[in-house]
XYZ file of C-alpha atoms in Angstrom:
689
model
C 124.235 93.310 97.575
C 127.352 94.944 96.030
C 125.303 96.604 93.396
C 122.970 98.029 96.072
C 126.048 99.458 97.930
C 127.288 101.127 94.663
C 123.939 103.128 94.087
C 124.642 106.711 93.954
C 122.982 107.458 97.514
C 125.715 108.980 99.423
C 125.474 107.895 103.021
C 124.588 110.239 105.802
C 126.855 110.158 108.610
C 126.319 111.544 112.203
C 127.864 115.087 111.833
C 128.385 115.249 115.594
C 131.078 112.464 115.332
C 132.862 113.913 112.395
C 135.479 116.737 112.946
C 135.234 117.502 109.204
C 131.543 118.141 109.289
C 132.056 120.559 112.277
C 134.923 122.275 110.277
C 132.381 122.972 107.438
C 129.551 123.939 109.652
C 131.971 126.507 111.268
C 132.734 127.765 107.711
C 129.075 128.167 106.931
C 128.592 130.123 110.057
C 131.079 132.751 108.779
C 129.158 133.616 105.893
C 128.225 137.344 105.575
C 125.282 137.233 103.282
C 122.012 135.224 102.634
C 123.073 132.222 100.419
C 119.321 131.844 99.464
C 119.141 135.286 98.157
C 122.451 134.683 96.137
C 120.907 131.353 94.875
C 117.794 133.243 93.917
C 119.825 135.684 91.871
C 121.747 133.029 90.074
C 118.554 131.269 89.078
C 116.872 134.272 87.752
C 114.377 134.760 90.889
C 112.481 132.840 93.506
C 110.167 131.331 91.073
C 112.785 129.781 88.973
C 114.652 128.501 92.076
C 111.550 126.721 93.114
C 111.124 125.186 89.500
C 114.796 123.962 89.582
C 114.404 122.465 92.944
C 111.329 120.791 91.964
C 113.084 119.302 88.795
C 116.063 118.098 90.847
C 113.814 116.453 93.500
C 111.858 114.562 91.018
C 115.043 113.286 89.563
C 116.491 112.152 92.937
C 113.076 110.332 94.214
C 112.698 108.525 90.871
C 114.179 105.026 91.309
C 114.630 104.796 87.563
C 116.960 107.771 87.530
C 119.309 105.985 90.054
C 122.669 104.697 88.837
C 125.955 102.801 89.733
C 128.739 105.499 89.837
C 130.470 105.607 86.633
C 133.851 105.033 88.456
C 132.836 101.438 89.123
C 132.050 100.858 85.328
C 133.726 100.376 82.074
C 132.752 102.322 79.085
C 130.151 99.969 77.792
C 128.437 99.637 81.078
C 128.418 103.483 81.355
C 126.964 103.728 77.860
C 124.367 101.179 78.510
C 123.390 102.581 81.886
C 123.241 106.102 80.745
C 121.090 105.277 77.832
C 118.726 103.476 79.880
C 118.372 106.468 82.076
C 118.080 108.870 79.391
C 115.532 106.734 77.310
C 113.295 106.684 80.653
C 113.827 110.273 80.884
C 112.820 111.259 77.515
C 109.979 108.991 77.084
C 108.515 108.799 80.503
C 109.768 111.349 83.219
C 109.715 114.425 80.962
C 106.437 113.522 79.444
C 104.815 112.775 82.592
C 105.922 116.111 84.173
C 105.114 118.160 81.163
C 108.738 119.276 80.751
C 109.215 120.933 77.171
C 112.552 119.356 76.345
C 112.138 120.060 72.780
C 111.820 123.851 73.258
C 115.457 125.230 74.102
C 113.922 128.408 75.761
C 111.276 126.757 77.786
C 111.637 127.514 81.546
C 112.376 123.764 82.191
C 115.342 123.868 79.774
C 117.188 126.416 81.837
C 117.947 123.876 84.500
C 117.470 120.424 82.932
C 120.881 120.220 81.281
C 122.568 120.613 84.683
C 120.636 117.991 86.005
C 121.559 115.726 83.022
C 125.046 116.453 83.187
C 126.073 113.031 82.629
C 124.388 112.670 79.502
C 124.186 110.032 76.858
C 123.855 109.788 72.872
C 120.100 110.542 73.523
C 121.170 114.024 74.616
C 122.694 114.511 71.118
C 119.766 113.153 69.569
C 117.570 115.601 71.465
C 120.043 118.618 71.398
C 121.314 118.430 67.913
C 119.393 115.932 65.726
C 115.773 117.295 66.503
C 116.877 120.959 66.414
C 118.391 120.219 63.045
C 115.223 118.907 61.496
C 113.510 122.011 62.489
C 116.365 124.237 61.224
C 116.673 122.451 57.869
C 113.302 121.003 57.258
C 110.334 122.171 55.559
C 107.078 122.253 57.487
C 105.830 119.050 55.693
C 109.287 117.311 56.512
C 109.204 118.499 60.193
C 105.619 117.223 60.459
C 106.997 113.814 59.104
C 110.121 113.417 61.216
C 109.579 115.708 64.411
C 106.995 113.729 65.994
C 108.866 110.384 65.577
C 112.178 111.977 66.827
C 110.644 113.672 69.942
C 109.059 110.305 70.842
C 112.260 108.467 70.428
C 110.623 106.250 67.648
C 113.599 107.029 65.666
C 116.909 107.858 67.162
C 119.102 110.371 65.218
C 122.669 111.664 64.876
C 123.895 114.845 63.326
C 126.753 113.514 60.792
C 128.818 116.518 59.870
C 132.357 116.051 60.900
C 134.384 113.635 58.835
C 137.616 111.522 59.690
C 139.705 113.966 57.470
C 137.546 117.293 57.895
C 136.129 119.038 60.805
C 135.890 122.759 60.957
C 136.667 123.226 57.082
C 132.860 122.449 56.043
C 133.430 123.672 52.528
C 135.807 120.695 52.186
C 133.659 117.998 53.212
C 133.782 115.095 50.936
C 130.616 113.072 51.567
C 128.374 113.524 48.343
C 124.707 113.271 47.592
C 124.258 112.912 43.836
C 120.713 113.270 42.306
C 119.263 110.719 39.907
C 116.574 112.240 38.051
C 115.576 108.574 36.667
C 114.582 107.236 40.107
C 114.163 110.536 41.813
C 116.623 109.519 44.424
C 119.803 110.923 45.964
C 122.825 108.482 45.897
C 124.789 108.894 49.128
C 128.495 108.075 48.988
C 131.517 108.427 51.238
C 134.222 108.188 48.254
C 137.421 107.881 50.600
C 138.530 106.968 53.858
C 138.793 110.429 54.887
C 135.421 111.208 53.886
C 133.619 108.851 56.360
C 131.561 110.509 59.064
C 133.476 110.417 62.266
C 132.524 111.363 65.938
C 128.773 111.988 65.648
C 127.121 111.229 68.986
C 124.537 108.644 69.187
C 125.855 107.033 65.874
C 127.937 104.345 67.342
C 125.248 101.951 68.519
C 121.909 103.854 68.783
C 120.911 105.744 65.778
C 118.389 104.645 63.195
C 118.881 107.707 61.163
C 121.671 110.296 60.525
C 121.084 113.774 59.472
C 124.198 113.788 56.991
C 125.689 116.948 55.786
C 126.857 116.364 52.225
C 127.841 118.092 48.947
C 124.851 118.159 46.604
C 125.657 117.175 43.008
C 123.233 117.562 40.413
C 123.486 117.828 36.621
C 127.278 117.425 37.266
C 127.451 120.476 39.340
C 128.519 120.884 43.057
C 125.979 123.034 45.007
C 127.638 122.895 48.290
C 126.544 121.497 51.674
C 122.971 120.319 52.402
C 121.318 118.204 54.915
C 119.865 114.684 53.982
C 117.935 112.273 56.296
C 119.696 108.803 55.818
C 118.130 105.581 57.491
C 121.357 103.811 58.755
C 119.704 100.810 60.695
C 116.845 98.502 60.027
C 113.981 99.585 62.324
C 113.038 95.865 62.798
C 116.301 94.462 63.897
C 118.709 97.450 64.417
C 121.109 95.806 61.772
C 122.935 98.207 59.270
C 121.237 98.817 56.153
C 122.460 97.778 52.679
C 125.524 99.923 51.723
C 125.852 101.303 55.327
C 128.898 100.526 57.424
C 128.543 101.928 60.918
C 129.878 101.510 64.449
C 131.627 102.987 67.492
C 134.860 104.847 67.018
C 136.199 103.064 70.299
C 137.303 104.525 73.495
C 137.838 108.229 74.047
C 139.473 110.393 76.914
C 135.948 110.953 78.408
C 132.256 111.213 77.321
C 131.883 107.426 77.638
C 128.179 107.483 77.033
C 127.893 109.821 74.050
C 128.104 106.762 71.661
C 130.449 108.447 69.039
C 130.564 106.565 65.949
C 131.572 106.335 62.239
C 129.515 105.990 58.992
C 130.491 104.818 55.541
C 127.901 105.088 52.603
C 128.483 103.051 49.575
C 125.797 104.051 46.790
C 123.012 104.393 49.388
C 119.836 105.518 47.855
C 117.388 107.774 49.719
C 114.067 109.230 48.187
C 114.384 112.774 46.915
C 112.084 114.050 49.821
C 114.792 113.064 52.277
C 116.759 116.180 51.227
C 115.878 118.780 53.825
C 114.681 121.559 51.783
C 113.846 124.519 53.783
C 116.480 126.762 52.186
C 117.297 124.712 48.915
C 115.183 122.583 46.527
C 115.866 120.182 43.734
C 113.169 119.731 41.229
C 112.324 116.493 39.523
C 114.617 117.273 36.545
C 117.601 118.013 38.854
C 117.364 121.878 38.662
C 118.783 123.482 42.092
C 117.204 126.357 43.554
C 117.680 128.372 46.786
C 114.894 129.204 48.819
C 114.844 132.410 50.980
C 118.029 133.318 52.978
C 120.116 130.531 54.193
C 121.684 132.503 56.688
C 118.517 132.065 58.735
C 119.749 128.411 59.052
C 123.020 129.482 60.817
C 120.968 131.873 63.183
C 119.224 128.970 64.679
C 122.177 126.876 64.915
C 124.148 129.606 66.925
C 122.123 128.550 69.960
C 124.267 125.409 70.301
C 127.260 127.549 71.310
C 125.144 129.556 73.731
C 123.792 126.454 75.210
C 127.339 124.703 75.214
C 128.867 127.747 77.069
C 126.104 127.945 79.650
C 125.407 124.282 80.316
C 128.887 122.889 80.241
C 131.480 125.433 80.776
C 129.750 127.394 83.490
C 128.011 124.563 85.104
C 131.192 122.402 85.356
C 133.410 125.186 86.667
C 130.800 125.875 89.446
C 130.812 122.116 90.426
C 134.616 121.978 90.684
C 134.694 125.222 92.628
C 132.132 123.509 94.991
C 134.300 120.380 95.461
C 137.692 122.119 95.847
C 136.339 124.895 98.253
C 134.627 122.208 100.538
C 137.536 119.868 100.556
C 139.859 122.929 101.337
C 137.883 123.755 104.236
C 138.061 120.264 105.939
C 141.620 119.131 104.844
C 143.910 120.123 107.645
C 147.817 120.445 107.068
C 150.568 122.346 108.961
C 150.096 125.443 110.964
C 150.568 128.966 110.575
C 152.268 129.780 113.937
C 155.316 127.933 115.544
C 153.820 124.767 117.462
C 150.368 126.078 116.629
C 147.334 123.727 115.781
C 146.841 122.370 112.037
C 144.803 124.655 110.052
C 142.487 123.946 107.024
C 144.426 124.388 103.748
C 142.129 127.159 102.630
C 143.938 129.265 105.250
C 146.874 129.290 103.079
C 147.049 132.227 100.446
C 148.697 130.071 97.796
C 145.413 127.872 98.279
C 143.086 130.770 98.247
C 144.794 131.793 95.059
C 143.989 128.513 93.341
C 140.377 128.475 94.359
C 138.774 131.904 95.056
C 139.665 133.324 91.540
C 137.805 130.366 89.881
C 134.880 131.059 92.018
C 134.907 134.831 90.776
C 135.275 133.540 87.255
C 132.217 131.235 87.461
C 130.173 134.014 88.553
C 131.477 136.374 86.042
C 130.858 133.773 83.233
C 127.380 133.147 84.737
C 126.218 136.811 84.397
C 127.978 137.224 81.081
C 126.140 134.118 79.748
C 122.874 135.608 81.042
C 123.662 138.720 79.017
C 124.488 136.774 75.804
C 121.353 134.525 76.152
C 119.069 137.484 76.355
C 120.817 138.992 73.448
C 120.474 135.907 71.374
C 116.647 135.746 72.284
C 116.286 139.190 71.164
C 118.463 138.442 68.024
C 115.889 135.491 67.095
C 112.987 137.742 67.413
C 114.687 140.203 64.837
C 115.389 137.258 62.550
C 111.858 136.296 62.450
C 111.052 139.682 61.216
C 113.726 139.299 58.456
C 116.343 141.667 60.143
C 119.681 139.967 60.139
C 121.699 143.176 60.870
C 123.244 141.742 63.993
C 124.085 138.352 62.643
C 127.876 139.128 62.420
C 128.106 140.466 65.787
C 126.173 137.422 67.353
C 128.473 135.049 65.651
C 131.408 136.728 66.837
C 129.906 136.986 70.523
C 129.071 133.388 70.594
C 132.196 131.985 68.943
C 134.598 134.155 71.053
C 132.590 133.389 74.145
C 132.511 129.637 73.689
C 136.188 129.476 72.941
C 137.139 131.784 76.022
C 134.931 130.084 78.344
C 135.786 126.535 77.701
C 139.394 127.266 77.450
C 139.534 129.099 80.907
C 137.322 126.825 82.537
C 139.185 123.685 81.381
C 142.457 125.070 82.579
C 140.741 126.277 85.847
C 139.366 122.872 86.645
C 142.971 121.305 86.476
C 144.194 123.883 88.853
C 141.301 123.099 91.210
C 141.823 119.250 90.868
C 145.520 119.788 91.943
C 144.637 121.970 94.742
C 142.842 118.778 96.133
C 146.239 116.925 96.120
C 146.173 113.122 95.817
C 142.532 112.971 96.511
C 141.903 115.284 93.456
C 143.379 112.581 91.117
C 140.983 109.992 92.320
C 137.784 109.364 90.359
C 135.938 109.345 93.785
C 136.725 113.096 93.991
C 134.489 113.859 90.854
C 137.093 116.216 89.477
C 138.733 114.024 86.856
C 135.390 113.431 85.040
C 134.516 117.274 85.204
C 138.155 117.887 83.759
C 137.930 115.437 80.981
C 134.458 116.846 80.094
C 135.506 120.304 79.714
C 138.530 119.400 77.824
C 136.583 117.889 75.193
C 134.281 121.085 74.859
C 137.412 122.985 73.689
C 137.160 121.046 70.530
C 133.549 120.105 69.496
C 131.163 122.631 68.221
C 134.022 124.630 66.923
C 137.742 124.112 67.882
C 138.687 127.169 69.905
C 141.522 128.443 67.843
C 139.215 128.408 64.696
C 136.650 130.229 66.678
C 138.975 132.841 67.992
C 140.076 133.524 64.406
C 136.454 133.897 63.314
C 135.892 136.455 66.130
C 139.005 138.076 65.050
C 137.895 138.555 61.621
C 134.925 140.308 62.631
C 137.027 142.715 64.936
C 139.572 143.422 62.148
C 136.606 144.566 60.016
C 135.298 146.603 62.678
C 138.792 148.361 63.295
C 138.611 149.341 59.689
C 135.198 150.837 60.020
C 136.576 152.763 63.079
C 139.218 154.052 61.012
C 136.836 155.239 58.369
C 134.404 156.725 60.892
C 131.766 154.338 60.175
C 129.177 153.055 62.732
C 129.902 149.940 64.662
C 127.766 147.523 66.718
C 127.081 148.077 70.463
C 129.568 145.416 71.818
C 132.451 147.220 70.204
C 131.483 150.678 70.743
C 134.237 151.240 73.073
C 136.822 151.040 70.119
C 135.448 154.385 69.012
C 135.726 156.177 72.372
C 138.405 158.529 73.422
C 139.959 157.347 76.540
C 143.040 158.275 78.700
C 146.082 156.521 77.611
C 147.133 155.907 81.399
C 145.303 154.120 84.026
C 143.656 156.665 86.402
C 143.967 154.708 89.735
C 145.944 156.767 92.126
C 146.024 154.162 95.021
C 145.107 150.572 95.698
C 141.507 151.361 96.776
C 140.723 152.859 93.426
C 141.895 149.596 91.748
C 138.803 148.204 93.267
C 136.661 150.546 91.178
C 134.866 148.539 88.500
C 134.892 151.548 85.987
C 138.604 151.855 86.234
C 139.082 148.029 85.853
C 136.615 148.055 82.881
C 138.818 150.845 81.331
C 142.097 148.774 81.790
C 140.597 145.819 79.885
C 139.055 148.175 77.005
C 142.385 149.690 76.681
C 144.238 146.515 76.434
C 141.758 145.235 73.859
C 141.912 148.227 71.785
C 145.608 148.352 71.659
C 146.027 144.660 70.921
C 143.494 144.824 67.992
C 144.871 148.081 66.480
C 148.318 146.673 66.672
C 147.606 143.607 64.731
C 145.151 145.345 62.390
C 148.086 147.918 61.690
C 150.536 144.936 61.024
C 148.190 143.122 58.828
C 147.513 146.213 56.698
C 151.217 146.724 56.401
C 152.113 143.283 55.264
C 149.480 143.340 52.556
C 150.613 146.860 51.483
C 154.005 145.399 51.163
C 152.711 142.869 48.578
C 152.002 139.939 50.724
C 148.694 138.055 49.867
C 145.975 138.511 52.316
C 145.659 134.860 53.530
C 149.277 134.579 53.992
C 149.633 137.965 55.981
C 146.437 136.596 58.079
C 148.244 133.322 58.717
C 151.455 135.237 59.713
C 149.879 137.458 62.354
C 147.311 134.549 63.440
C 148.850 134.368 67.080
C 148.286 138.142 67.647
C 144.726 137.824 66.180
C 143.754 135.116 68.629
C 145.281 137.157 71.454
C 143.300 140.113 70.234
C 139.999 138.125 70.265
C 140.751 136.882 73.680
C 141.389 140.207 74.942
C 138.273 141.361 73.485
C 136.074 138.597 75.082
C 137.900 139.281 78.484
C 136.929 142.806 78.524
C 133.281 141.654 77.612
C 133.153 139.535 80.629
C 134.581 142.296 82.874
C 132.038 144.803 81.551
C 128.915 142.710 81.597
C 129.655 141.560 85.053
C 130.165 145.221 86.180
C 126.981 146.291 84.120
C 124.813 143.408 85.686
C 125.732 144.641 89.337
C 124.801 148.201 88.535
C 121.384 147.066 87.651
C 120.844 144.574 90.471
C 118.477 144.954 93.333
C 119.753 143.113 96.211
C 120.896 143.516 99.804
C 123.931 145.261 100.781
C 125.663 142.144 102.054
C 125.129 140.297 98.728
C 126.176 143.471 96.679
C 129.557 143.655 98.759
C 130.543 140.101 98.001
C 129.612 140.253 94.314
C 131.370 143.506 94.034
C 134.487 141.709 95.538
C 134.201 139.044 92.989
C 133.978 141.263 90.206
C 137.116 143.172 91.209
C 138.896 139.856 91.755
C 137.953 138.456 88.459
C 139.492 141.429 86.673
C 142.616 141.834 88.823
C 143.609 138.240 88.593
C 143.558 138.442 84.781
C 145.672 141.772 85.091
C 148.214 140.176 87.211
C 148.334 136.895 84.980
C 148.791 139.072 81.812
C 150.661 142.135 83.191
C 152.774 142.482 80.062
C 149.571 143.480 77.992
C 148.891 146.184 80.509
C 152.522 147.243 80.807
C 153.530 147.182 77.233
C 152.475 150.640 76.295
C 152.686 152.070 79.781
C 148.968 152.046 80.337
C 149.676 150.695 83.779
C 153.093 151.670 85.521
C 155.083 149.257 87.633
C 153.821 150.851 90.842
C 150.114 150.358 89.824
C 150.811 146.681 88.885
C 152.332 146.378 92.504
C 149.167 147.738 93.859
C 147.073 145.418 91.565
C 148.877 142.445 93.086
C 148.457 143.716 96.629
C 144.736 144.293 95.822
C 144.204 140.827 94.631
C 145.597 139.311 97.922
C 143.482 141.743 99.970
C 140.598 140.516 97.978
C 141.455 136.902 98.783
C 141.514 137.675 102.405
C 138.225 139.587 102.404
C 136.512 136.600 100.474
C 138.013 133.867 102.671
C 135.150 133.784 105.147
C 132.615 133.473 102.328
C 134.027 130.707 100.263
C 131.610 128.064 101.439
C 128.718 130.442 101.201
C 129.701 131.462 97.553
C 129.906 127.694 96.498
C 126.727 126.677 98.552
C 124.818 129.231 96.576
C 125.389 127.242 93.348
C 123.122 124.599 95.089
C 124.387 121.431 93.723
C 123.052 118.155 95.265
C 125.517 115.655 96.393
C 124.302 113.326 93.584
C 124.826 115.776 91.042
C 128.491 116.491 92.133
C 129.224 112.709 92.548
C 132.191 113.513 94.787
C 133.292 111.896 98.002
C 135.416 115.088 99.100
C 132.874 117.750 97.968
C 129.811 116.704 99.784
C 127.597 119.278 101.560
C 128.421 117.545 105.187
C 132.063 117.824 104.495
C 132.500 114.151 105.597
C 135.200 113.480 103.013
C 137.298 110.840 104.774
C 134.248 108.545 105.694
C 132.944 108.682 102.026
C 136.398 108.046 100.652
C 136.628 104.976 102.846
C 133.048 103.915 101.786
C 133.729 104.361 98.167
C 136.874 102.154 98.493
C 135.092 99.407 100.219
C 132.356 99.317 97.645
C 134.691 98.956 94.887
C 134.183 95.795 92.820
C 137.876 95.129 93.191
C 137.185 94.677 96.932
C 134.286 92.306 96.507
C 136.135 89.529 98.146
C 139.065 89.289 100.549
C 141.370 87.657 97.887
C 141.422 88.653 94.023
C 141.746 85.198 92.751
C 143.009 86.192 89.241
C 145.688 88.153 90.674
C 146.607 85.807 93.539
C 146.869 82.869 90.879
C 149.963 84.637 89.355
C 151.372 85.458 92.705
C 150.768 82.114 94.435
C 153.713 80.023 93.537
C 156.267 82.744 94.234
C 154.635 83.784 97.510
C 154.773 80.275 98.739
C 158.393 80.055 98.050
C 158.688 83.140 99.924
C 156.792 81.688 102.845
C 158.953 78.608 103.042
C 162.190 80.659 103.036
C 160.873 82.756 105.842
C 159.781 79.645 107.773
C 163.174 78.097 107.419
C 164.921 81.414 108.612
C 162.719 81.506 111.698
C 163.841 78.195 112.628
C 167.608 79.198 112.678
């Protein structure tokens, strides 16, 4: 009975009996635009909205996709439950509905990741292992391994990161040494720091690992290559000879990702298990490169595009939805002496915690739509052998992954705190979202490393600009002549998107040219390039951040210029675009004041302009988060439900806790009992005096 109560089927309450439900209904009635129209814009059209809703409906109606809320379970139980669900999804539900989960650009894959937000190791199998076979394998190897992997008849982990090395791929220690006598590769993790550490799906699930290792043949190291290594017996799932494999233990979050470790001691695999799309070893051990191995990286860039869209954007939208809804039903204090209690969203300080992150979530959504379309075109160019945009694509995806995950994880913490004590409870859904996003700042490239990679491209671009050479489209603004002072004469002009774009382009250009000049000066004075780079690395990171933030502001503005929509929707999106930019100007005012581009008077106007936008957007807060169209099941939040019934749901959650399955917790009472009985006896004696 308890398990039945714990199933994620949030109870429907009689809205007429709930003051909170009435409050949120009143908020919806204030909305000035058509929410469905905005939802369709976010989804990419009416047809795509219908597809998304169809997918979500099939999930919600399938009893095999129901689950006990993770807040009631320990790590092992979460892992088992999510893997059960995901195995059913991949082998049954997706197949039955003809969802092309193996094709990252299929229509369904635009929406399935947000529905699968809780994930499992099988998501790593499908999202990293399977694409890696396609990226690294020959057609013959793909024909052998892909059908098995897509049918989950083998489960795979992508094993690259080691205990002692993460982003420094050239220093990976795992080796694959070719033995020409047996036509085998001998796989070894020669030191404790060389063992594979963190790969998802490896801890308890994987039968195979796609291992990245240093290829050694004829005594020469030919760098990192990909090898298909069986790790568990296909009959009994036990580790194979020479394999030591297991879970790395509890982590801050991602309980069902099944992160594992792998040690290999002279493990022999057939020669054909080296994935040989871009490199080949013949029977005598001669190494040969095939084609352009940069093509391999081109397909892998997709992971960063997917990560930013399906995690950073989705989770900040979810957090905004929860915090906004709760802020509209939570009452506290009054705004007039002796007046009635008001929803906390009426306080400007609360608006400042929530509405700018709603604006950011929209800005990132449209920016990622731009990057995704650019990436699709980039892949088409690559297929024709055109790699001219590779460096720009790398900079854009690396910088945006870093910027989006950094800003959204920081934003979710602010949104969590905006909900007071209830935001700290697992039942709010916010702690899970926060910890999920915090992790994304590290995997698929640690953010500081990615910023520095983006900065390297930007420094090279600055050199091209100084020499009058052509540059890529996304950095063309660095070549433009522009006024050295902001042109806004009054507060109204600071809402103008073109003026805001100019502010961010100027800031980015100045920060980049400043660090480029300092770097050049240090090298000219005799410092080695790498030492100089390290010395100015903080400025380089800041320059990369500034570039990405101007890119977000510019793409949001450009999207709105080309958008066909109602006047009401345009007005609210225009306000969000301006707010996103003004909030960053006010947060980083020093960058804009530094060289006098903004005056102190203009900065005062920017602060007032932001506060005015908060007031203007206040009435549309619920409509803006409703447009994200998350179901209650997807949010998993007692305080962020559509009907606003936060308090009833919190009480229901508490009653259903396993901790409350009986009136007396016998294990706890056993330790308390002798002392409490002594207290009882003392009180009884005192009462008789």
